mmCIF file of C-alpha atoms in Angstrom:
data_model
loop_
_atom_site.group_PDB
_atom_site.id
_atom_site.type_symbol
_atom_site.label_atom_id
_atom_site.label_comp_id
_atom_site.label_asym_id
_atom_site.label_seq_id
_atom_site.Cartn_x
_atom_site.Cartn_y
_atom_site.Cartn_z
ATOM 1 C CA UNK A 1 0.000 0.000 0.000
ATOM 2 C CA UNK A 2 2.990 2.907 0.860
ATOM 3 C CA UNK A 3 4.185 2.561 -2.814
ATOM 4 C CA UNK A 4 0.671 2.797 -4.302
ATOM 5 C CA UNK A 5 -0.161 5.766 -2.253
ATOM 6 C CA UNK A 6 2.996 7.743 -2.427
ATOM 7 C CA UNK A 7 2.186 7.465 -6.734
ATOM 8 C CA UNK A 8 -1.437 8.596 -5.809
ATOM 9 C CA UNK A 9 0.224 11.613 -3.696
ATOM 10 C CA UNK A 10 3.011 12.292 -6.065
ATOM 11 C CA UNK A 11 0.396 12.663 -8.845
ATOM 12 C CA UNK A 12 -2.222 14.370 -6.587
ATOM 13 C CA UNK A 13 0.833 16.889 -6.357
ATOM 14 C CA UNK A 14 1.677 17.434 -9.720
ATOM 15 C CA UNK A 15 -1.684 17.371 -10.921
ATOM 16 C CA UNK A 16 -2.376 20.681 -8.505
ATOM 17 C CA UNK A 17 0.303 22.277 -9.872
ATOM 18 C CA UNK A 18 -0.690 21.609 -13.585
ATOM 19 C CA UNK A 19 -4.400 22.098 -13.421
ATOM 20 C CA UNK A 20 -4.245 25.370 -11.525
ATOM 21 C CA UNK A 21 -1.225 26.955 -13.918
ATOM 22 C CA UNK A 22 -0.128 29.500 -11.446
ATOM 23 C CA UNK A 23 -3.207 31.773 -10.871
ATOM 24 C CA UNK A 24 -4.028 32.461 -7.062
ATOM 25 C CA UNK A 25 -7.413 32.260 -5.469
ATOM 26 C CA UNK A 26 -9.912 30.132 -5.765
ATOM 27 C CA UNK A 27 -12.319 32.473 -7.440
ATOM 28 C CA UNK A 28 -9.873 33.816 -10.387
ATOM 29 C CA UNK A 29 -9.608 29.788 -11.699
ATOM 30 C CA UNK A 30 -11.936 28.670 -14.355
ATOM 31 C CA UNK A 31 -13.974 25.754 -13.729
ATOM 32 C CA UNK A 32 -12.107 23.570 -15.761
ATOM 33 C CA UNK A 33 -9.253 24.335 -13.384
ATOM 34 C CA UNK A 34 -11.608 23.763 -10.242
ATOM 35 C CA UNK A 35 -12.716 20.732 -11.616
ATOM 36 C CA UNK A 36 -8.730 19.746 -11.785
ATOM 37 C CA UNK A 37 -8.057 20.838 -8.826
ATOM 38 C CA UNK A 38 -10.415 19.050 -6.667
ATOM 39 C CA UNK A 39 -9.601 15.745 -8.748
ATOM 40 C CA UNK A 40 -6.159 16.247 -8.040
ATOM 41 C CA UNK A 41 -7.205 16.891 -4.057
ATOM 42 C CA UNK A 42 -9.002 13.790 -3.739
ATOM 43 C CA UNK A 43 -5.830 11.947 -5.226
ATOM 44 C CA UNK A 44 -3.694 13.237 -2.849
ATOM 45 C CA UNK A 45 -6.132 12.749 0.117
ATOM 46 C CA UNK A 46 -6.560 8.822 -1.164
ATOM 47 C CA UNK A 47 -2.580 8.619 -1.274
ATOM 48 C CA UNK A 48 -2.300 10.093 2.373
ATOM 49 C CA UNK A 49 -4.887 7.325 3.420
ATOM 50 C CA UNK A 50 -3.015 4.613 1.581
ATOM 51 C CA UNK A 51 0.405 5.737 2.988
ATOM 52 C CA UNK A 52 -1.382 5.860 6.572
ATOM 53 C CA UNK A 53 -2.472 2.108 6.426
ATOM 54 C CA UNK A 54 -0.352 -0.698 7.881
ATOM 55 C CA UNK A 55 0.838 -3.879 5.477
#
């Protein structure tokens, strides 16, 4: 489980960073980006769980 959740965190990560493309706030992202951005949330929440759990 700690190898599939540090890819679901990695991407989680990286997917933030793409989807939002450097504009600040919340309300100044399109909803494309919102949409990416909470997709790319959830990943990263799943790959804390997974990391969290014991083998």
């Amino acid at each position: 489980m700690g190898t599939l959740g540090l890819c679901l965190l990695l991407s989680g990560g990286v997917g933030l960073v793409f989807s939002t493309k450097g504009v600040r706030g919340w309300w100044n992202w399109s909803r494309n980006q919102r949409i990416g951005a909470t997709a790319s949330a959830g990943l990263t929440l799943a790959g804390l769980i997974l990391l969290d759990m014991n083998p």
